[in-house]
XYZ file of C-alpha atoms in Angstrom:
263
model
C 0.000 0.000 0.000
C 2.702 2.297 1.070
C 4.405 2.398 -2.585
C 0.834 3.358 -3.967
C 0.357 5.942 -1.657
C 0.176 9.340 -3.084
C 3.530 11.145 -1.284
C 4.079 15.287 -1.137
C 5.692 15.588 -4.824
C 2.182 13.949 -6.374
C 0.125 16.503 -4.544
C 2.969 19.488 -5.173
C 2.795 18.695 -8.550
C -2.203 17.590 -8.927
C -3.660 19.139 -5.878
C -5.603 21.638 -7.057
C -6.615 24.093 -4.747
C -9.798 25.743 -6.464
C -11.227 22.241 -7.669
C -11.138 21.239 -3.727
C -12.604 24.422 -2.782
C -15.257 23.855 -5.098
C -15.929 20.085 -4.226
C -15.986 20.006 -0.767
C -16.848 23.650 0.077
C -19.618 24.869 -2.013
C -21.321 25.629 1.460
C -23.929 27.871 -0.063
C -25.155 25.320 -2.775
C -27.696 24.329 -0.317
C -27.729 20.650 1.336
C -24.694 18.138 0.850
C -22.920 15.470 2.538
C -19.986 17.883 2.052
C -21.924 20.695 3.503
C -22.924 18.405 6.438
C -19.396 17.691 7.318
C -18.593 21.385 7.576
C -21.348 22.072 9.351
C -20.493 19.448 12.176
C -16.540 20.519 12.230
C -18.157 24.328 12.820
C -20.504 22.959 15.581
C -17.798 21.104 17.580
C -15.457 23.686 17.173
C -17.463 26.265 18.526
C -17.876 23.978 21.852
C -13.757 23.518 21.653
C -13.297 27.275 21.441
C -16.285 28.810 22.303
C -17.362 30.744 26.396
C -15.843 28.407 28.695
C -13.841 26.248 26.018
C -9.886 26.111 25.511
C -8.112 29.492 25.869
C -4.806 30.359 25.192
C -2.568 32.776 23.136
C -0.750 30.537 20.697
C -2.294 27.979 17.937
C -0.983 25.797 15.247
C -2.985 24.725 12.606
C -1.484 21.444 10.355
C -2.261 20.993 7.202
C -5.137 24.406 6.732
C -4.960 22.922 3.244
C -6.620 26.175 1.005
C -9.242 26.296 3.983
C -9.859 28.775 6.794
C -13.126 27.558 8.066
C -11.198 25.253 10.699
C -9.929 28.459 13.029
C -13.093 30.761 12.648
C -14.149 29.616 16.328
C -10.207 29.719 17.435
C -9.634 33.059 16.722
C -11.744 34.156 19.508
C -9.614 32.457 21.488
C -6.347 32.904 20.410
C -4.639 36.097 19.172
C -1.341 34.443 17.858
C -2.385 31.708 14.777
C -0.325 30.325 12.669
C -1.647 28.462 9.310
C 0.259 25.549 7.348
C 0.582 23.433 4.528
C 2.525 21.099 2.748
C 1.528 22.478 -0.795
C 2.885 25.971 -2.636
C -1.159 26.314 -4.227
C -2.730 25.801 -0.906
C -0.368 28.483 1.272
C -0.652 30.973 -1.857
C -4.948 30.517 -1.428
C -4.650 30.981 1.952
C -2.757 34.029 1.539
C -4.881 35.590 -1.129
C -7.674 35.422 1.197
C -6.096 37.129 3.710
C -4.488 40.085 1.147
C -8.185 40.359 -0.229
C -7.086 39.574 -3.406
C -9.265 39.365 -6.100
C -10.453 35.523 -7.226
C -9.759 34.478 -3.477
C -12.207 32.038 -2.188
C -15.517 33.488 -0.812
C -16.233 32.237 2.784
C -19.405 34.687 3.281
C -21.855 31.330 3.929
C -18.989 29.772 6.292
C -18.628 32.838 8.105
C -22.282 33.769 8.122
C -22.810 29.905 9.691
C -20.082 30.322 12.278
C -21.316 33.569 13.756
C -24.903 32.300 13.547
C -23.006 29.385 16.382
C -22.283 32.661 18.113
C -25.647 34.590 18.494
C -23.818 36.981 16.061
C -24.960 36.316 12.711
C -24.739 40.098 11.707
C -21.026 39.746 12.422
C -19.446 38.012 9.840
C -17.410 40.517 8.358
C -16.013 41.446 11.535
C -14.933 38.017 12.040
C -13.499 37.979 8.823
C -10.954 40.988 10.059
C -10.512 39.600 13.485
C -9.224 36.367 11.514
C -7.047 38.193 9.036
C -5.268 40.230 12.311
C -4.925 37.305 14.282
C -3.177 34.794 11.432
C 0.404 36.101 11.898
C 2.190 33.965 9.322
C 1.646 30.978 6.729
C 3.945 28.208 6.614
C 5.212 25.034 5.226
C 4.206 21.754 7.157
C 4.787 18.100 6.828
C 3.701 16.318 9.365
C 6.115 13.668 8.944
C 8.499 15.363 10.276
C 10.102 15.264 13.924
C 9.795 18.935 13.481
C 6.361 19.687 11.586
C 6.936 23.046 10.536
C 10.954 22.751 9.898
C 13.240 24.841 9.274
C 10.889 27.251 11.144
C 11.261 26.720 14.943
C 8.164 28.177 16.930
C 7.903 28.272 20.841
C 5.957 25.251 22.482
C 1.691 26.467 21.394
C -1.014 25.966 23.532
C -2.719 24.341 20.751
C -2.312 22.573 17.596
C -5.049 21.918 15.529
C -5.596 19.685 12.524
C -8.835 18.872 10.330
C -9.114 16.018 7.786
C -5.417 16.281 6.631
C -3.625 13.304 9.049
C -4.872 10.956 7.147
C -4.133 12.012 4.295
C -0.301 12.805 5.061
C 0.061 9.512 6.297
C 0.842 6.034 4.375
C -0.201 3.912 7.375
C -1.491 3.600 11.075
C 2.297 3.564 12.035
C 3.222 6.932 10.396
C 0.243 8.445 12.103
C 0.902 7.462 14.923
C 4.722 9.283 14.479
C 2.960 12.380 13.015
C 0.753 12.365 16.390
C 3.809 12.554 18.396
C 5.486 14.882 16.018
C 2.775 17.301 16.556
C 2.792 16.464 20.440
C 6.413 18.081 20.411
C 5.254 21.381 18.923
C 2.607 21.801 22.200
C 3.351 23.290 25.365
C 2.768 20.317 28.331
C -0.667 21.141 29.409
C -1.594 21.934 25.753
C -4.253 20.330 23.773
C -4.550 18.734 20.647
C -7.973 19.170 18.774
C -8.218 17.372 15.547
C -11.184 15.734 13.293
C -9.842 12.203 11.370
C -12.013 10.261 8.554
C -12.562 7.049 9.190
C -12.420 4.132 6.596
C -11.885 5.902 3.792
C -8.576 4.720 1.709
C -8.511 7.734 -1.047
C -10.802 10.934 -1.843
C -11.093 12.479 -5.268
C -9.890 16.723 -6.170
C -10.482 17.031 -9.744
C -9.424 14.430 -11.892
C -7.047 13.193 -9.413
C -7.352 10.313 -6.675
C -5.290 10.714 -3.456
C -4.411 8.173 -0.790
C -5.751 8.384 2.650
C -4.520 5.843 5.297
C -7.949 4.029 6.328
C -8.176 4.020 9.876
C -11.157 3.152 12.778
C -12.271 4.973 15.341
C -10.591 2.745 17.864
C -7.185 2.836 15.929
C -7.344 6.865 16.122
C -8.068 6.812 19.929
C -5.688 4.502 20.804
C -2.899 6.275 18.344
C -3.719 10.048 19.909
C -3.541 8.318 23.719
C -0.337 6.488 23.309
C 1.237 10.120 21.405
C 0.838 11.330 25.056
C -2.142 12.869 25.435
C -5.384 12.732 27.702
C -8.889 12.447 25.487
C -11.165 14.685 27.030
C -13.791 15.034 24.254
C -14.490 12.863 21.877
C -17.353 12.870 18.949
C -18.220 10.507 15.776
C -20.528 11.951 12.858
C -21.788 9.302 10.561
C -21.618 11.868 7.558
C -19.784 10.579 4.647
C -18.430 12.120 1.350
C -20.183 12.246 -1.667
C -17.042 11.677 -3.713
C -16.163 8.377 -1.808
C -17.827 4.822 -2.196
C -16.815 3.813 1.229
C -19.910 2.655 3.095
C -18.922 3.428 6.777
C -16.701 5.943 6.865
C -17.795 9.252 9.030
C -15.660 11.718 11.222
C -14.192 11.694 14.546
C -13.387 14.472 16.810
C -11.240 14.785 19.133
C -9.782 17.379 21.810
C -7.144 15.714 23.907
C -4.583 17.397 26.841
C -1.327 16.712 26.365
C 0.273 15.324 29.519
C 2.583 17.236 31.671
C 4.480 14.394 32.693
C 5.895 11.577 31.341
């Protein structure tokens, strides 16, 4: 499986930022599994990060991809951010959206749906600045490394965060569980770890182009994030799958684990 799997110079060279951004995150087309999924990241994110949820000042996101949905609910929280990605497209979307550039990807319905979590659904393009302020840099990541975001050295976060992009870095249950602890070591002890994994799914279409996932249960996940050193304080399955897959029992899990202070 491993010498299938589709490695950093096949999605350098195919991932397409825009055709992602229009598969999976044409929120306003009205309802789709796709739409579902965001919907339920944006839900349990605003529980994660929302009045009495994780504080801090420092957060790592791992693999943003060309999204920006994922920290809408952290930047309340946290004033320092810091988005990633292993591809040249995705950090160049990501940074057109926060230039304003024109032909950057238009989150209004995301937004709109995250401040509606909020009691704030008139707020959306206040969110949208707080966001842009509160991003302070863009960065290349591969979670395979002992050092995700090397060369770059940050100080220890209070929180890294990663959405739907593990298993996709990963060729195996093995390597994620050595990305897990990778991304343990860029977290302050004490600091948590809040991440959403498909389940069962072994590839996922962008465009014309099929990339590898590593297919992983629920039980596999938990026992990889507990053994990487941290405590599971939340944890949440959606049965939502993708339109785009043919995998009959896939869904999400979500999880927000504390990484432990000792050892």
């Amino acid at each position: 499986m491993e010498g299938s799997f589709t490695g950093g110079d096949v999605y350098q060279k195919h991932f397409l930022s825009r055709d992602y951004l229009a598969t999976y995150y044409s929120f306003e087309d009205g309802p789709s599994p796709e739409t579902e999924m965001i919907k339920f990241n944006l839900e349990c994110l605003h529980k994660t990060f929302g009045p009495g949820g994780l504080r801090g000042n420092t957060l790592i996101d791992i693999g943003s991809g060309p999204t920006i949905y994922q920290v809408l609910a952290a930047c309340e929280a946290f004033a320092d951010i810091t988005l990633s990605d292993f591809t040249d497209r995705n950090r160049e979307e990501l940074e057109k959206w926060l230039r304003k550039e024109p032909g950057a990807h238009d989150w209004t319905s995301v937004l709109k749906f995250a401040c509606e979590l909020e009691g704030n659904s008139g707020g959306w393009q206040e969110k949208a600045e707080k966001l842009r302020a509160r991003v302070k840099r863009v960065l290349k990541c591969d979670a395979n490394l002992s050092n995700p975001l090397a060369p770059v050295v940050l100080p220890p976060a209070d929180c890294v965060l990663t959405l739907l992009a593990m298993e996709c870095a990963c060729c195996s249950l093995d390597a994620y569980r050595a990305a897990l602890r990778n991304l343990a070591s860029l977290l302050k002890p004490g600091g948590h770890l809040v991440t959403t994994v498909t389940l069962n799914i072994s590839s996922y279409m962008v465009g014309k182009f099929k990339f590898s996932c590593v297919s992983m249960r629920k039980e596999e996940v938990e026992q990889a994030v507990l053994d990487a050193g941290f405590d599971i304080q939340r944890l949440l399955h959606s049965p939502h799958n993708y339109s785009t897959t043919n995998a009959p029992n896939n869904g999400m899990c979500f999880i927000v684990a504390r990484k432990r202070s000792g050892p």
